Every structure is written in structure tokens, then in C-alpha cells.
Amino acid sequence: MPGLTIGDTLPNLEVDTTCGKFMLHDFVGQEWVILFSHPGDFTPVCTTELAKVAAYTERFEERGVKLLGLSCDDIQSHNNWIKDIESYSGGCKVKFPIIADPKREIIKELNMVDPDEKDATGKQVPSRALHVVSGDKKIKLSIQYPATIGRNVDEILRAVDALQKVANHKVATPVNWKPGEAVVIHPGVSNNQAKEMFPQGYSTAELPSGNDYLRFTNV
Ligand code: BEZ
């Protein structure tokens, strides 16, 4: 069983967080949510990651994205750890909730378990998993990093921009795409449809196959 991944519906679990208890679907509402897990409180990589997310909170908010962290320790530990995170981030506040999961039940439901890492008592710990959920409660993007590898918050922001772009247009984003750059027209769109759909026009790359599938446009 691969566990929860893209295309799946986020389970509507009740979670206990630093901002109170709620159901996951109520938190998502009609918005985009990034749900991301951490192996444990007061650990070095996690502190650097959460400090960066705290610093980027406004950039996520500008995109209509809500943040929801998870670490397997309890709420009291999270609240003490947040003081370290805010200090390390140079004063950026952790304005988003962090789920507590001391029994490691939620991380199993959400496919956020590191298969190799254990805590000092031998219990499993969360991986650095991240699910981007849209207002329909479906997982649109999912990554899994091991506990030992910190994620790249710039890449997560870029991926959100790409997800929002393809949600609104029949396009896809090519390699290393950044906002403002050309996108490619979805392969399911015929040339006749493309002329209607993209009145601004598009260019087609000439390829040895002679096929005209690589079409760039700006949206
Ligand atoms: C960390 O956050 O630094 C970390 C946590 C678990 C294993 C390795 C690193």
C-alpha cells in the first residue's frame, strides 16, 4: 500500500494543534492548504525549516494558501519549541497551527512516517512529508523527504504557483518553470482548440519527429 498520495481525498481527521482542536476538512474550507510534517520538536533541521516557513508565511497567504505543520510531540512541547523557531527566524512569528501527534496515529493516516528513523524510545517518527491540498480536499501534490534532508521552501512556493497556474488554464509547466515564464499547452488540447483557447497565440518547437506537441504560450 503506497499510502495517502496525489489524487486521494485528505482524511477528515480531528487534530489537536497549537491553535486548538479542529477537523482537517474544516481547516481546508475552500482554500489551498500545505500540510507538512516534521520528525520532532527541538531538532536542528526542523527548526531551520519551520523558521523559513514562518518567514515565508505572507507569501503563502498572498497565494491564498494556509499552512498546517505537524510534529509528533505534544502541544506544550510545540509551544516551547515555537519560541526557539521565532528567535532563529529573526522574529518572524509562527502564525499557523502545528498538529501534535504523540501517539503517532495521525502520521500513519497521512502517510507521513519515516521508515528508518526512530526516536530515543524506539518509536517511529514522521518523515518530512508535505501534501498540497486544494479546496476540493484532494491532494494535488505530495513529497516525501527523509528526516535527514531539509526541504526547499522556495521550491514549495514555486510548486504552488505552478499548481495554481494549471488549475486555471489547460496548460502544464515545463522544466524549471518560474512564474512569468511561458507554459506548455496541455497535450490533450488539439491545435484547433489551442487557437480558440489561447487567442494570444502560441509557438511550436520544431523537433526531428516532425510532431507538433511542444507548444509554448503565455497565460
Ligand atoms: C532534524 O530535524 O535535525 C532531524 C530529525 C530527525 C533525524 C535527523 C535530523
Short mmCIF file of C-alpha atoms and ligand atoms in Angstrom, two decimals:
data_model
loop_
_atom_site.label_atom_id
_atom_site.label_comp_id
_atom_site.label_asym_id
_atom_site.label_seq_id
_atom_site.Cartn_x
_atom_site.Cartn_y
_atom_site.Cartn_z
CA MET A 1 0.00 0.00 0.00
CA PRO A 2 1.63 3.28 -1.05
CA GLY A 3 -0.41 5.32 1.48
CA LEU A 4 -2.05 8.70 1.03
CA THR A 5 -0.84 10.42 -2.15
CA ILE A 6 -1.86 12.66 -5.06
CA GLY A 7 -5.45 12.24 -6.18
CA ASP A 8 -6.57 10.98 -2.77
CA THR A 9 -9.00 12.83 -0.52
CA LEU A 10 -7.45 14.14 2.68
CA PRO A 11 -8.92 12.08 5.57
CA ASN A 12 -11.19 14.24 7.71
CA LEU A 13 -9.35 13.62 10.99
CA GLU A 14 -9.78 15.54 14.20
CA VAL A 15 -6.43 17.09 15.11
CA ASP A 16 -5.14 18.75 18.26
CA THR A 17 -2.95 21.75 17.40
CA THR A 18 -1.24 24.77 18.89
CA CYS A 19 -4.33 26.72 17.74
CA GLY A 20 -6.93 24.34 19.21
CA LYS A 21 -8.75 21.21 18.01
CA PHE A 22 -10.43 21.04 14.60
CA MET A 23 -11.36 18.71 11.76
CA LEU A 24 -8.97 18.77 8.81
CA HIS A 25 -11.74 19.44 6.25
CA ASP A 26 -12.99 22.42 8.27
CA PHE A 27 -9.48 23.83 8.27
CA VAL A 28 -9.16 23.44 4.50
CA GLY A 29 -12.57 25.00 3.80
CA GLN A 30 -12.45 26.14 0.16
CA GLU A 31 -8.78 27.14 0.18
CA TRP A 32 -5.37 25.68 -0.60
CA VAL A 33 -3.53 24.14 2.34
CA ILE A 34 0.03 22.93 2.77
CA LEU A 35 0.18 20.18 5.38
CA PHE A 36 3.76 19.35 6.29
CA SER A 37 5.33 17.09 8.89
CA HIS A 38 8.47 17.21 11.00
CA PRO A 39 10.31 14.36 12.77
CA GLY A 40 10.37 16.07 16.16
CA ASP A 41 10.48 19.24 18.25
CA PHE A 42 13.81 20.77 19.22
CA THR A 43 15.65 19.10 16.34
CA PRO A 44 18.03 21.06 14.13
CA VAL A 45 16.73 20.57 10.56
CA CYS A 46 13.10 21.00 11.66
CA THR A 47 13.93 24.28 13.40
CA THR A 48 15.55 25.66 10.23
CA GLU A 49 12.59 24.53 8.09
CA LEU A 50 9.91 25.99 10.36
CA ALA A 51 11.84 29.26 10.71
CA LYS A 52 11.89 29.57 6.91
CA VAL A 53 8.19 28.73 6.60
CA ALA A 54 7.43 31.36 9.28
CA ALA A 55 9.45 33.90 7.25
CA TYR A 56 7.52 32.97 4.07
CA THR A 57 4.04 32.96 5.65
CA GLU A 58 2.92 36.16 3.92
CA ARG A 59 4.00 34.83 0.52
CA PHE A 60 1.80 31.77 1.05
CA GLU A 61 -1.07 33.95 2.30
CA GLU A 62 -0.81 36.15 -0.84
CA ARG A 63 -1.50 32.98 -2.84
CA GLY A 64 -4.49 32.03 -0.70
CA VAL A 65 -2.57 29.17 0.90
CA LYS A 66 -2.95 28.20 4.56
CA LEU A 67 -0.16 26.39 6.41
CA LEU A 68 -0.55 23.47 8.80
CA GLY A 69 2.51 21.87 10.40
CA LEU A 70 2.79 18.58 12.29
CA SER A 71 5.35 17.21 14.68
CA CYS A 72 4.95 14.15 16.84
CA ASP A 73 5.45 15.82 20.22
CA ASP A 74 2.75 17.33 22.44
CA ILE A 75 1.26 20.82 22.44
CA GLN A 76 3.25 22.05 25.43
CA SER A 77 6.47 20.97 23.75
CA HIS A 78 5.38 22.65 20.48
CA ASN A 79 4.65 25.93 22.28
CA ASN A 80 8.07 25.90 23.93
CA TRP A 81 9.77 24.99 20.64
CA ILE A 82 7.98 27.84 18.79
CA LYS A 83 9.98 30.30 20.94
CA ASP A 84 13.20 28.83 19.50
CA ILE A 85 11.82 28.88 15.95
CA GLU A 86 10.76 32.52 16.20
CA SER A 87 14.11 33.51 17.67
CA TYR A 88 16.05 31.61 14.99
CA SER A 89 13.90 33.16 12.24
CA GLY A 90 14.84 36.65 13.43
CA GLY A 91 11.44 37.35 14.95
CA CYS A 92 9.09 36.00 12.25
CA LYS A 93 6.04 34.63 14.05
CA VAL A 94 4.71 31.10 13.70
CA LYS A 95 1.15 32.16 12.89
CA PHE A 96 -0.05 28.77 11.67
CA PRO A 97 -1.13 25.73 13.73
CA ILE A 98 1.18 22.80 14.44
CA ILE A 99 -0.52 19.44 15.00
CA ALA A 100 0.56 17.30 17.96
CA ASP A 101 0.75 13.55 17.38
CA PRO A 102 2.43 11.96 20.40
CA LYS A 103 0.70 8.61 19.72
CA ARG A 104 1.88 8.60 16.05
CA GLU A 105 -1.65 7.83 14.86
CA ILE A 106 -2.10 10.81 12.54
CA ILE A 107 1.20 10.35 10.73
CA LYS A 108 0.14 6.83 9.77
CA GLU A 109 -3.21 8.03 8.38
CA LEU A 110 -1.49 10.81 6.42
CA ASN A 111 1.41 8.72 5.04
CA MET A 112 3.97 10.77 6.93
CA VAL A 113 6.11 8.06 8.58
CA ASP A 114 9.88 7.85 8.11
CA PRO A 115 10.62 4.13 7.61
CA ASP A 116 14.14 4.34 9.03
CA GLU A 117 14.23 6.94 11.80
CA LYS A 118 13.23 6.19 15.40
CA ASP A 119 13.19 8.48 18.44
CA ALA A 120 15.18 7.87 21.63
CA THR A 121 12.48 5.49 22.92
CA GLY A 122 12.39 3.47 19.67
CA LYS A 123 9.10 4.93 18.40
CA GLN A 124 8.60 5.77 14.73
CA VAL A 125 8.91 9.44 13.77
CA PRO A 126 7.38 11.49 10.94
CA SER A 127 9.16 11.84 7.63
CA ARG A 128 9.43 15.28 6.03
CA ALA A 129 6.21 14.75 4.11
CA LEU A 130 4.22 17.55 2.52
CA HIS A 131 0.78 17.45 0.92
CA VAL A 132 -0.70 20.37 -1.01
CA VAL A 133 -4.49 20.15 -0.68
CA SER A 134 -6.99 22.20 -2.69
CA GLY A 135 -10.48 23.35 -1.74
CA ASP A 136 -11.99 20.08 -3.02
CA LYS A 137 -9.99 18.35 -0.20
CA LYS A 138 -7.92 16.41 -2.76
CA ILE A 139 -4.15 16.08 -2.60
CA LYS A 140 -2.70 17.84 -5.63
CA LEU A 141 0.99 17.38 -4.85
CA SER A 142 2.83 15.23 -2.35
CA ILE A 143 6.50 14.90 -1.43
CA GLN A 144 8.37 12.67 0.98
CA TYR A 145 11.84 13.53 2.22
CA PRO A 146 13.66 11.50 4.88
CA ALA A 147 14.20 13.05 8.30
CA THR A 148 17.81 13.80 7.42
CA ILE A 149 17.07 16.05 4.38
CA GLY A 150 15.56 19.52 4.80
CA ARG A 151 13.04 20.67 2.18
CA ASN A 152 13.39 23.73 -0.07
CA VAL A 153 10.69 26.28 0.77
CA ASP A 154 11.36 28.25 -2.45
CA GLU A 155 10.59 25.10 -4.43
CA ILE A 156 7.35 24.58 -2.47
CA LEU A 157 6.29 28.15 -3.27
CA ARG A 158 7.19 27.61 -6.94
CA ALA A 159 5.18 24.37 -7.00
CA VAL A 160 2.16 26.19 -5.53
CA ASP A 161 2.44 28.82 -8.28
CA ALA A 162 2.57 26.04 -10.86
CA LEU A 163 -0.40 24.20 -9.33
CA GLN A 164 -2.48 27.37 -9.33
CA LYS A 165 -1.48 28.11 -12.93
CA VAL A 166 -2.53 24.68 -14.22
CA ALA A 167 -5.73 24.78 -12.14
CA ASN A 168 -6.87 27.84 -14.10
CA HIS A 169 -5.69 27.05 -17.65
CA LYS A 170 -5.37 23.95 -19.83
CA VAL A 171 -1.57 24.09 -19.60
CA ALA A 172 1.39 22.42 -17.90
CA THR A 173 4.64 23.88 -16.60
CA PRO A 174 7.92 22.83 -18.24
CA VAL A 175 11.21 22.04 -16.54
CA ASN A 176 12.41 24.65 -14.02
CA TRP A 177 9.40 26.86 -14.80
CA LYS A 178 9.08 30.06 -12.82
CA PRO A 179 6.12 32.49 -12.62
CA GLY A 180 6.15 34.84 -15.62
CA GLU A 181 7.73 32.28 -17.95
CA ALA A 182 5.99 30.53 -20.84
CA VAL A 183 3.97 27.39 -20.12
CA VAL A 184 3.25 24.47 -22.44
CA ILE A 185 -0.18 23.73 -23.84
CA HIS A 186 -1.69 20.53 -22.42
CA PRO A 187 -1.14 17.58 -24.80
CA GLY A 188 -4.89 16.85 -24.68
CA VAL A 189 -5.63 20.16 -26.45
CA SER A 190 -5.75 19.92 -30.27
CA ASN A 191 -4.24 22.69 -32.42
CA ASN A 192 -7.73 23.83 -33.40
CA GLN A 193 -8.76 24.02 -29.75
CA ALA A 194 -5.50 25.77 -28.88
CA LYS A 195 -6.24 28.55 -31.40
CA GLU A 196 -9.55 29.21 -29.62
CA MET A 197 -8.25 28.72 -26.11
CA PHE A 198 -5.14 30.85 -26.50
CA PRO A 199 -6.03 33.87 -28.69
CA GLN A 200 -2.74 35.42 -27.61
CA GLY A 201 -1.11 32.74 -29.81
CA TYR A 202 1.46 30.05 -29.22
CA SER A 203 4.74 28.85 -30.71
CA THR A 204 5.58 25.29 -31.63
CA ALA A 205 9.07 23.83 -31.23
CA GLU A 206 10.45 22.16 -34.35
CA LEU A 207 11.53 18.64 -33.48
CA PRO A 208 13.17 15.82 -35.52
CA SER A 209 9.99 13.74 -35.20
CA GLY A 210 8.06 16.43 -37.04
CA ASN A 211 5.41 16.18 -34.32
CA ASP A 212 3.96 19.42 -33.02
CA TYR A 213 3.37 18.50 -29.36
CA LEU A 214 5.72 21.04 -27.75
CA ARG A 215 3.70 24.25 -27.83
CA PHE A 216 4.54 27.27 -25.69
CA THR A 217 2.20 30.07 -24.71
CA ASN A 218 1.86 32.75 -22.04
CA VAL A 219 -1.09 32.83 -19.65
C1 BEZ B 1 16.45 17.17 12.47
O1 BEZ B 1 15.38 17.80 12.43
O2 BEZ B 1 17.52 17.75 12.51
C2 BEZ B 1 16.46 15.66 12.41
C3 BEZ B 1 15.44 14.93 12.98
C4 BEZ B 1 15.49 13.54 12.91
C5 BEZ B 1 16.57 12.92 12.30
C6 BEZ B 1 17.57 13.66 11.73
C7 BEZ B 1 17.53 15.05 11.78
#
